[in-house]
Coordinates of C-alpha atoms and ligand atoms in Angstrom, one line a residue:
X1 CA 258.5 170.0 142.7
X2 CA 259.1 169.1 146.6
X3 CA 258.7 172.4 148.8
X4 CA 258.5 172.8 152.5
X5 CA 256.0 174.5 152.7
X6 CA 255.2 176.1 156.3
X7 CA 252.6 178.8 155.4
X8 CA 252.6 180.8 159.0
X9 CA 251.6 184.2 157.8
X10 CA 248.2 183.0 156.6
X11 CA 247.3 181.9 160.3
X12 CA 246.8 185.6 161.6
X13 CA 243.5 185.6 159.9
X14 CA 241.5 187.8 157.3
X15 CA 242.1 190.8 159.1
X16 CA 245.9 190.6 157.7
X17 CA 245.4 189.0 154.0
X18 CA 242.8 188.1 151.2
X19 CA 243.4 184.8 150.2
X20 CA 243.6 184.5 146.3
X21 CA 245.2 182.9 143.4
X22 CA 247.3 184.5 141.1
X23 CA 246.1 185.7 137.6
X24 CA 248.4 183.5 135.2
X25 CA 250.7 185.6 133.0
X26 CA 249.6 184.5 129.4
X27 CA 252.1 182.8 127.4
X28 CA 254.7 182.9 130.1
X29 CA 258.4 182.2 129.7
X30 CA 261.5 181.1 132.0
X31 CA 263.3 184.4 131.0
X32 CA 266.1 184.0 133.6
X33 CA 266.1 182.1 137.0
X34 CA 268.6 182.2 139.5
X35 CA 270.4 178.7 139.9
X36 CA 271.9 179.6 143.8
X37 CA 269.0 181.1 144.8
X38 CA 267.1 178.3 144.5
X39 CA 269.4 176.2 146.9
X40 CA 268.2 178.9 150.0
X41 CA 264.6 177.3 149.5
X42 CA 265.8 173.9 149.0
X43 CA 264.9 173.8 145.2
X44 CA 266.7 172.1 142.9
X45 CA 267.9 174.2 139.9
X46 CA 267.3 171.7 137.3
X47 CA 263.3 171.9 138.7
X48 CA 264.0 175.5 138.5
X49 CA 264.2 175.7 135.0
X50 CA 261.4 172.2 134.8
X51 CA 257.6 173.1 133.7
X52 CA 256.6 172.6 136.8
X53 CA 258.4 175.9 138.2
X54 CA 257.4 178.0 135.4
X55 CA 253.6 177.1 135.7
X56 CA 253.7 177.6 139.7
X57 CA 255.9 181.2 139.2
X58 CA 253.9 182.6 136.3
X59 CA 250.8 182.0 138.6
X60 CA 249.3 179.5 135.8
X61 CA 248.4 176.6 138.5
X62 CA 249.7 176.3 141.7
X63 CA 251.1 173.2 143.2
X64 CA 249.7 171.6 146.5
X65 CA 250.8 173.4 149.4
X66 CA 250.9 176.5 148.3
X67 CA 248.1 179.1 150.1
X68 CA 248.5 182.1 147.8
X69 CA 247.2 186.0 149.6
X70 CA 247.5 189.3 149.2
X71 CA 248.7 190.9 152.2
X72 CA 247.1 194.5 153.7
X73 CA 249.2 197.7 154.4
X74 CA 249.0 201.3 154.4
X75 CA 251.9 204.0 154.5
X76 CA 253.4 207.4 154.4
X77 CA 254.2 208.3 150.9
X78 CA 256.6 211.2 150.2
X79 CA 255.8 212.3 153.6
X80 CA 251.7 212.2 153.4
X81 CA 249.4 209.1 155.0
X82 CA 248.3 206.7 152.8
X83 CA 245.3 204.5 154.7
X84 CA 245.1 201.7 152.2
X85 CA 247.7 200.3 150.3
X86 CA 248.4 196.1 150.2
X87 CA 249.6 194.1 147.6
X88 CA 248.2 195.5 144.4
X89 CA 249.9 193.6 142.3
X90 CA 251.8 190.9 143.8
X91 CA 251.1 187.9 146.0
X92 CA 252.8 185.7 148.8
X93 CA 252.3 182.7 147.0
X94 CA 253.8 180.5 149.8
X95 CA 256.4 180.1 152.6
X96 CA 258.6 177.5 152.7
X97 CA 261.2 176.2 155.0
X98 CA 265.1 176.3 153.4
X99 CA 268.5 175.6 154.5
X100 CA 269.2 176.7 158.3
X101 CA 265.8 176.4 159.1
X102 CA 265.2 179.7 157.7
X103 CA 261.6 180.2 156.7
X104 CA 261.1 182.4 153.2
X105 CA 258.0 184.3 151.7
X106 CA 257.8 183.4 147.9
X107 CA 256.4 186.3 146.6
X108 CA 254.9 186.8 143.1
X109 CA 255.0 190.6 142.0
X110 CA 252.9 190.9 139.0
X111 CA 250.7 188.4 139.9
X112 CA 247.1 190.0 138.7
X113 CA 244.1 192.5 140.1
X114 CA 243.6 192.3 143.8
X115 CA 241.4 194.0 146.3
X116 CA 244.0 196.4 146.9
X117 CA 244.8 197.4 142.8
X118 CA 243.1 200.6 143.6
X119 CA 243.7 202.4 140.1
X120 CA 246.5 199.9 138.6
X121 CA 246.0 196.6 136.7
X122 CA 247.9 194.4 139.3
X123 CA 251.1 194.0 136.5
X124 CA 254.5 194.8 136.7
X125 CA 256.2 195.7 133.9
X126 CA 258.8 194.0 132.1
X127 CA 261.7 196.9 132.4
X128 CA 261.0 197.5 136.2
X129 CA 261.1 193.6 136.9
X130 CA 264.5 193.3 135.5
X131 CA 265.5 196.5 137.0
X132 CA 264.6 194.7 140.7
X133 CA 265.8 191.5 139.4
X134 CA 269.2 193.0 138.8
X135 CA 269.6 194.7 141.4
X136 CA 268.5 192.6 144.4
X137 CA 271.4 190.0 143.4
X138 CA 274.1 192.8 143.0
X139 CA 272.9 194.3 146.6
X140 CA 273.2 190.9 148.0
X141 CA 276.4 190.3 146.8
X142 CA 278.4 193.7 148.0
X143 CA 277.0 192.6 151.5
X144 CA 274.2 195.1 151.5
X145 CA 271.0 193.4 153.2
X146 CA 268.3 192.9 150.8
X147 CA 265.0 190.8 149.5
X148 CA 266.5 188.1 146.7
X149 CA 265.4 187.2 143.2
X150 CA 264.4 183.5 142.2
X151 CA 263.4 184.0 138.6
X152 CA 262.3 186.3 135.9
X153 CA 258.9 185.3 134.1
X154 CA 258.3 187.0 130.5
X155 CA 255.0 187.4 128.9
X156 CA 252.9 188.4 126.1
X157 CA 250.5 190.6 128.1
X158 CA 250.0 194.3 127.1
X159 CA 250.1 196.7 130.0
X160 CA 249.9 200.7 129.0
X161 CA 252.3 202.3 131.4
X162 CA 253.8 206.2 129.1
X163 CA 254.0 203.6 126.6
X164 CA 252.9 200.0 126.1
X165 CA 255.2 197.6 127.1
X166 CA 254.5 193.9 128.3
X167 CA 253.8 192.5 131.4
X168 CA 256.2 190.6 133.8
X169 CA 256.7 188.5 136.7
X170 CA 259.5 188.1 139.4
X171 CA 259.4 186.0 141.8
X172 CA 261.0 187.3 144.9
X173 CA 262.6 186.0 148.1
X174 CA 262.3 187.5 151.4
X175 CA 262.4 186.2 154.8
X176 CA 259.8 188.8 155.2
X177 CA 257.0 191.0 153.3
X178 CA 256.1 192.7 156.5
X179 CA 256.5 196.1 156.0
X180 CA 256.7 199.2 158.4
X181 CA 253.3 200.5 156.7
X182 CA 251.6 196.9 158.0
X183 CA 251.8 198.2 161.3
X184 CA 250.8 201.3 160.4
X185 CA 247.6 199.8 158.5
X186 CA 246.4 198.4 162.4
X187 CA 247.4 201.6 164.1
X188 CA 245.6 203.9 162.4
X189 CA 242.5 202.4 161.8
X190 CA 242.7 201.7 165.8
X191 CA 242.6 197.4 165.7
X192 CA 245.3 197.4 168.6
X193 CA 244.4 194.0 169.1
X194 CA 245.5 193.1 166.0
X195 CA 248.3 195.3 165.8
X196 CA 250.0 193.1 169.2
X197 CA 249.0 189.9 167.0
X198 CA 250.9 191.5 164.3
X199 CA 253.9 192.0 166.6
X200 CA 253.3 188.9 168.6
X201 CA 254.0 187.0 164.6
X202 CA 257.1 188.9 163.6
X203 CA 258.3 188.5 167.5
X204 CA 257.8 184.7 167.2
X205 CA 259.4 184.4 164.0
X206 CA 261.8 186.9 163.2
X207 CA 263.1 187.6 166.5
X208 CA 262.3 185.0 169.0
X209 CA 265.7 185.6 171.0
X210 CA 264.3 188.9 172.3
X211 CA 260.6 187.3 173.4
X212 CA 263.4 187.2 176.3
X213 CA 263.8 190.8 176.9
X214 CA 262.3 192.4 179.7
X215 CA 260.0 194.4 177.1
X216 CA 260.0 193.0 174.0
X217 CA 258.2 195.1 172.1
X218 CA 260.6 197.7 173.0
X219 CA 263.3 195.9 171.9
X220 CA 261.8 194.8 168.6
X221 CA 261.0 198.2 167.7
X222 CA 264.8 199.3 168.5
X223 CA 266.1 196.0 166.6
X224 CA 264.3 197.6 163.5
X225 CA 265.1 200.7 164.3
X226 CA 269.2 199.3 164.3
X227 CA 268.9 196.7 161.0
X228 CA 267.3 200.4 159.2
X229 CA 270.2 202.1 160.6
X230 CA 272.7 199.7 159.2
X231 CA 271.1 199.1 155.9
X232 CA 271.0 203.1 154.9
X233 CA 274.7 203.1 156.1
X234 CA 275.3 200.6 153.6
X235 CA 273.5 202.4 151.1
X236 CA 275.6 205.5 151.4
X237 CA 278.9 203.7 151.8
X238 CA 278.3 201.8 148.4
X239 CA 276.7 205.0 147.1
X240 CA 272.9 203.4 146.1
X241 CA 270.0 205.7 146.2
X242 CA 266.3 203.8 146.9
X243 CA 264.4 206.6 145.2
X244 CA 260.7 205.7 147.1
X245 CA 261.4 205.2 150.5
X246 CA 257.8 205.2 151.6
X247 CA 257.3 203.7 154.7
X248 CA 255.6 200.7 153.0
X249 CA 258.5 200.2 151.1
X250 CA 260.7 199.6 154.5
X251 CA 260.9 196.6 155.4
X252 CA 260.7 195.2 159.2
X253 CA 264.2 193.1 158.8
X254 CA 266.0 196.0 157.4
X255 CA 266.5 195.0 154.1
X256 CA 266.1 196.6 151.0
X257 CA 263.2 196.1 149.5
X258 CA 260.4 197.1 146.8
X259 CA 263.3 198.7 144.3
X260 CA 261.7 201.5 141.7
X261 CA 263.4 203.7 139.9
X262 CA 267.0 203.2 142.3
X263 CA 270.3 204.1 141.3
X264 CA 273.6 203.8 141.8
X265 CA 275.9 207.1 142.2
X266 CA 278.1 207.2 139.1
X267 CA 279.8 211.0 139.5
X268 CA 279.4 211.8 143.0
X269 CA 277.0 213.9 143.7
X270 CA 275.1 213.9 147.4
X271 CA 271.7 215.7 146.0
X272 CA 271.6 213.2 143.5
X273 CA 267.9 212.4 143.0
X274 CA 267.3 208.8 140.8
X275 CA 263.3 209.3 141.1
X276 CA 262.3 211.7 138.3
X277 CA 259.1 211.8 140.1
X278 CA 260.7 212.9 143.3
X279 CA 260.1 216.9 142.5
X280 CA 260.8 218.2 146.1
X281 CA 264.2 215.8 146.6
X282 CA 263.0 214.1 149.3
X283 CA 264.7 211.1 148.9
X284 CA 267.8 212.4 147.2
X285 CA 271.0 210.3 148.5
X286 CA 272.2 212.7 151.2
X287 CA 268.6 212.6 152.8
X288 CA 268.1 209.0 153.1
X289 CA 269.9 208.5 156.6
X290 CA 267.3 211.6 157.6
X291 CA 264.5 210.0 155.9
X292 CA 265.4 206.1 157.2
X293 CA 265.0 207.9 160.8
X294 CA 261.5 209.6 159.8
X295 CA 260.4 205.8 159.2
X296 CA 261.3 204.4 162.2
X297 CA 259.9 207.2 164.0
X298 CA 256.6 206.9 161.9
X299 CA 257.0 203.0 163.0
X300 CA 257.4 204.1 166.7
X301 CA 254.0 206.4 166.7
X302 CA 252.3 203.3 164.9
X303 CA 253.7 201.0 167.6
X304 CA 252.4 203.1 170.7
X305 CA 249.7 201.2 172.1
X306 CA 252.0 198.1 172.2
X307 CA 255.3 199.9 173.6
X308 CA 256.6 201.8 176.4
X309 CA 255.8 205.9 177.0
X310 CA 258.6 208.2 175.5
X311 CA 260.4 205.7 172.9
X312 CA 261.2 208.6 170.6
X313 CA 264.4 209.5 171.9
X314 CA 265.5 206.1 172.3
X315 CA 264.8 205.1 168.8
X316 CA 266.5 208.7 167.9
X317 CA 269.6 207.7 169.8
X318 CA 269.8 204.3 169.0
X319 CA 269.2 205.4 165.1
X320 CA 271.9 208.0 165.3
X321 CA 274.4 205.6 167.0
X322 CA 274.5 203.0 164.9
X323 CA 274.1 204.8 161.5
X324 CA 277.2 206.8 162.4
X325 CA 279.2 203.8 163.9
X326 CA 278.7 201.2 161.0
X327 CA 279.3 204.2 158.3
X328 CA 281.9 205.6 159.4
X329 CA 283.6 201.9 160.1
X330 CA 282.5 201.1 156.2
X331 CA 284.0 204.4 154.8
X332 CA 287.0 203.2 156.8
X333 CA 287.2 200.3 155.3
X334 CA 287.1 201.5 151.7
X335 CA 290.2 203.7 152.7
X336 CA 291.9 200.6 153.9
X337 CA 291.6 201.9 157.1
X338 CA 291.0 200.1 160.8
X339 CA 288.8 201.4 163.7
X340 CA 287.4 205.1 163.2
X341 CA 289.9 207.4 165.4
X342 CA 289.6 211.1 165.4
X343 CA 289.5 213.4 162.6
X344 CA 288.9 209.8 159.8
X345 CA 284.9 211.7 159.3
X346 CA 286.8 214.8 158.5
X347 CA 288.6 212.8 155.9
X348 CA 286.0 211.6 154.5
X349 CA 284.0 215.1 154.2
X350 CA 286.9 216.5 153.2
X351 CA 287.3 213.8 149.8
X352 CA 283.3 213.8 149.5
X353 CA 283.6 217.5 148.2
X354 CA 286.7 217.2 146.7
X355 CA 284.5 214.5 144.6
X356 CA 281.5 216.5 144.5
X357 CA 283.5 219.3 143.1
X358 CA 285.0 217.3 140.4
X359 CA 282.3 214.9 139.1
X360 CA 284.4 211.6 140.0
X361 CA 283.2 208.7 139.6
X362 CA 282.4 207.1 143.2
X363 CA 283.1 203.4 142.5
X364 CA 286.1 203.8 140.5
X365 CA 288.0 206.4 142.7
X366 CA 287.5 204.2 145.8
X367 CA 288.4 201.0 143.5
X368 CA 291.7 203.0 142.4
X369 CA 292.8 203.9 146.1
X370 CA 293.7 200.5 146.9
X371 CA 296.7 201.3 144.3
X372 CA 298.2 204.6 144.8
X373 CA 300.0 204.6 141.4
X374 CA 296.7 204.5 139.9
X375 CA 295.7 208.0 141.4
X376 CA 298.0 210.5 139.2
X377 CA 294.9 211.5 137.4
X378 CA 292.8 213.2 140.0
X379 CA 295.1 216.2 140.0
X380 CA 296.6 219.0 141.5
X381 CA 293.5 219.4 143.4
X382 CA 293.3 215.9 145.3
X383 CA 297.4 216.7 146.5
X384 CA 296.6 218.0 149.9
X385 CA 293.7 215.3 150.4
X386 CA 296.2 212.5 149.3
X387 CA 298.9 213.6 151.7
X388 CA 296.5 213.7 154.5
X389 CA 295.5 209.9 153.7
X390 CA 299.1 209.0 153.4
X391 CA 299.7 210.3 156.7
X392 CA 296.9 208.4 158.6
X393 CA 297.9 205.5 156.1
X394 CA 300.9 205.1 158.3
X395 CA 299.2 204.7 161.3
X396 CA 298.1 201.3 160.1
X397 CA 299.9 198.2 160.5
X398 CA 299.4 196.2 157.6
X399 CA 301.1 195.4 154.4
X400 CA 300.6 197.1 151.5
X401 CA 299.4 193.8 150.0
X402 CA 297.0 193.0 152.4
X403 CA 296.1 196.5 152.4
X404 CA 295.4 196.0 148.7
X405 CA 293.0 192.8 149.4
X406 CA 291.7 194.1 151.9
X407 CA 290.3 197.2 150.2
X408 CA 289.2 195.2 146.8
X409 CA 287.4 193.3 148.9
X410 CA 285.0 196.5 149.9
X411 CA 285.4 198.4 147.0
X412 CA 283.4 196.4 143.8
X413 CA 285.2 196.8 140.8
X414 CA 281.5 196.1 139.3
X415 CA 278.0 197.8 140.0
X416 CA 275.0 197.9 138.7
X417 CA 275.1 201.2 136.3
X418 CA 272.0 202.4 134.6
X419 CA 273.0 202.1 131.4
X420 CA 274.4 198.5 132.1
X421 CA 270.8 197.9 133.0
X422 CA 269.2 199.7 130.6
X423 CA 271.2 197.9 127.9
X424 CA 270.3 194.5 129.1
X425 CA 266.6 195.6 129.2
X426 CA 266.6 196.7 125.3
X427 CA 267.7 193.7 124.2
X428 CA 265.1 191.5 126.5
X429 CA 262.2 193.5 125.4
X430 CA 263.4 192.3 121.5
X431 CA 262.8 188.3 123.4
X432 CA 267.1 188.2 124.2
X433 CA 267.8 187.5 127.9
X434 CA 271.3 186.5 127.4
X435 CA 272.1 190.1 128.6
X436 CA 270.1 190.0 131.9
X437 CA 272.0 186.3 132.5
X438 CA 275.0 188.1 131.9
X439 CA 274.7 190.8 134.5
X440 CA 273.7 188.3 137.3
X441 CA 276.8 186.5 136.3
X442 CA 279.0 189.9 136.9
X443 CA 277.2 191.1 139.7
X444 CA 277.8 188.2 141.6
X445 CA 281.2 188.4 142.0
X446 CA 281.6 192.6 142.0
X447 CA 284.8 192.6 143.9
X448 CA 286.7 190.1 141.7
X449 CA 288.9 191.1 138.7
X450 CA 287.1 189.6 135.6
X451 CA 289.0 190.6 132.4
X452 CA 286.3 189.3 130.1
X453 CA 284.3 192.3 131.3
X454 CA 286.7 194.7 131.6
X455 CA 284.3 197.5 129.4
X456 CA 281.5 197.1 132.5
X457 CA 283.5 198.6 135.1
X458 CA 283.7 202.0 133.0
X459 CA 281.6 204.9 133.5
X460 CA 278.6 205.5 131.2
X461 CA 279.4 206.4 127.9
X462 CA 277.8 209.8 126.7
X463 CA 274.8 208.4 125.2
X464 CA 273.6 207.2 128.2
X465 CA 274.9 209.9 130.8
X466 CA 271.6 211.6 131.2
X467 CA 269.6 208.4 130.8
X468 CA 265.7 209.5 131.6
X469 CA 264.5 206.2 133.5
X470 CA 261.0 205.4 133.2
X471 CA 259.4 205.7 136.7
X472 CA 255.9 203.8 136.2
X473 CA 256.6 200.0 136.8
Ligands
AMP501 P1 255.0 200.8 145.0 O1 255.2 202.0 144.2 O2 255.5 199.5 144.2 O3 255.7 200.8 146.3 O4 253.5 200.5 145.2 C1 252.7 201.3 146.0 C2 251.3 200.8 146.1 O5 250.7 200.8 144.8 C3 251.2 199.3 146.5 O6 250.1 199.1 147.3 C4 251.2 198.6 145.2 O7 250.6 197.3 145.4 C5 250.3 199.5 144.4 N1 250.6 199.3 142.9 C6 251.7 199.8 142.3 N2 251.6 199.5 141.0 C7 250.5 198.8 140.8 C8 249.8 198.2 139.6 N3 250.3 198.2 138.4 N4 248.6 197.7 139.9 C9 248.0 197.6 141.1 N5 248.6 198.2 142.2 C10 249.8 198.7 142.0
MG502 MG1 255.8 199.2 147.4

């Protein structure tokens, strides 16, 4: 199996990594791998699916070239300081040079104990590997930024979570594993020297057009600060919920990243909370653009011996400007709308309760506007709202047909519901992953009509309205 393999990451030193192999998952199987995803790190599919990638992925033996390490963080979780986190159960296995030059981490989650296990056993479950499997593509391909998936490994391994269930690995693609917490990790146990080398890294190779700014650790910090921004205004426009945005889960190219117990709004509902373990709410929906601005802030503080005096309100600003400018652009677009002019937010709030109120579905609704006929059904109650769009409607110059594409084209016919999810999981912890292959198929193409899976663009049936996801992974 021919990699480029261009391990940078492992040059900063000890300070930033243990180096280690993996612990091989016993008995390990090619549950599902994703064919186009191997093409962005120059992998053939057909090696993909060969020996040779299932023995490297399950962490059984690892081919030359490859430097496997478990990188060191800390973070704020649910609000508090954690001082040492760091992959506890995963491992950068290698990075490798793709198409366009771009460099990827291959990253093994579930890859065995590590210095930083703490409590756990290093293994991710099978359930919650599918679950980010899933949902990494299906992000992707609505244009939200995000880490990818290469492949699903399954195993025979035990692991006691509420229950027992069996142990898993994914192996996931990122153009980065440096989190918000990694800084943090340097900062606070005051190796400032290490935190610039830290910067100095992700500088040189995740934003080497700004080494030409005047202060460039400024400007990487407000670079972050903007991708953040954009990604949470992604989230709410598409109506996904993170569930543990701790800042080690936040990743420094503003992607999303480390998914747990995520979901996707069916019935619209801004408190909605899809971590059961989330007591206090704190990352329910309508806080995450809050909470995505606590992060960066907690990134500022942590960058303060590398950056200018008095960054808060900049980062603030910045945050604030951007969030509101890209969502309000996206919400636009759903409506079939052009450039924001005055009183489209109030439109928005305005149908936001009128769906709160009445428990409609996000996804559909938005799907349905692109063809008014198709709106009868909301009701008396969606009259007034309706003749307000109409009215701004015909401030646009479009034709109703492009109108149409335009707004199918931004509002997926398709998403990732639980019980879709939870369906396909069922059947691959009885050994069928003909289900999970099936899903990656869908998600990948969320906006186009596809007949043959008509039944997966409905809401959840009853049985599985108040499905109780597991949280542990
Ligand atoms: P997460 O909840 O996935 O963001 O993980 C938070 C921290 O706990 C990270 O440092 C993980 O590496 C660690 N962790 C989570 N699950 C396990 C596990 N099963 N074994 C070891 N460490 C874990
Ligand atoms: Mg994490």
């Amino acid at each position: 199996m021919k990699l480029n393999f261009d391990n940078q990451f492992t040059k900063l030193g000890d300070k930033f990594s243990v180096s280690m192999a993996p612990r091989p998952l016993p008995n390990p199987r090619m549950a599902s791998f994703n064919a186009p995803a191997a093409a962005l790190i120059g992998l053939d599919p057909d090696e993909l699916s060969g020996d040779i990638a299932l023995k490297f992925f399950s962490g059984t033996e690892m081919i030359s070239g490859a430097a496997p390490l478990a990188m060191v963080y800390s973070g704020h979780q649910f609000g508090g300081y954690s001082p040492r986190l760091g992959d506890g159960r995963g491992l950068l296995l290698a990075q490798v040079r793709g198409a366009k030059n771009i460099l990827w981490d291959l990253h093994l989650k579930g890859a065995g104990l590590t210095p930083f296990s703490r409590m756990g056993d290093g293994r991710a479950v099978l359930r919650s590997s599918i679950r980010e499997y899933l949902a990494s593509e299906a992000l992707h391909h609505l244009g939200i930024p995000t880490s990818r998936a290469l492949c699903l490994i399954s195993s025979d391994e035990p692991v006691r979570r509420e229950t027992m269930e069996t142990a898993a690995g994914l192996l996931r693609l990122s153009e980065s594993h440096i989190r918000f917490g990694s800084f943090e990790y340097f900062f606070y146990t005051q190796q400032h020297d290490d935190l610039k080398k830290l910067a100095d890294y992700v500088l040189d190779i995740h934003f080497p057009q700004l080494r030409k700014s005047p202060l460039p650790f400024d400007s990487m910090l407000l670079e972050i600060t903007a991708r953040t921004a954009d990604m949470i205004a992604h989230w709410q426009a598409f109506g996904f919920a993170h569930g543990v945005m701790n800042t080690d889960n936040m990743s420094i190219l503003g992607q999303t990243f480390d998914y747990g117990p995520y979901g996707f709004m069916e019935a619209y509902d801004p408190g909605y909370i899809c971590n059961h373990s989330d007591d206090m709410g704190r990352y329910a929906f309508n806080q995450q653009p809050h909470i995505g601005l606590w992060n960066c802030l907690a990134l500022c503080h942590a960058l303060k011996p590398i950056i200018s005096p008095d960054m808060t309100e900049p980062v603030r600003d910045h945050y604030h400007q951007i969030f509101s400018a890209r969502y309000n652009l996206l919400m636009n677009q759903k409506m079939g709308l052009g450039n924001p002019i005055e009183g489209d937010s109030q439109l928005v709030a305005d149908l936001l309760s009128l769906m709160a109120e009445h428990k409609v579905d996000y996804t559909i609704f938005f799907r349905r506007l692109g063809n008014i006929d198709a709106l009868a059904q909301y009701g008396a109650a969606f009259t007034n709202w309706f003749q307000a769009y109409d009215k701004r409607r015909k401030l646009e110059k479009d034709t109703p047909e492009q109108r149409r594409k335009n707004m199918h084209g931004m509002n997926p016919k398709y998403i990732l519901r639980n019980h879709l999810a939870q369906q396909a999981i069922l059947q691959a912890e009885q050994g069928d992953f003909s289900e999970v292959d099936r899903l990656m198929k869908l998600l990948a193409r969320p906006f186009d009509e596809q007949p043959e899976f008509e039944g997966y663009a409905a809401e959840a049936p009853e049985w599985a309205r108040h499905l109780n996801i597991r949280c542990s992974s």
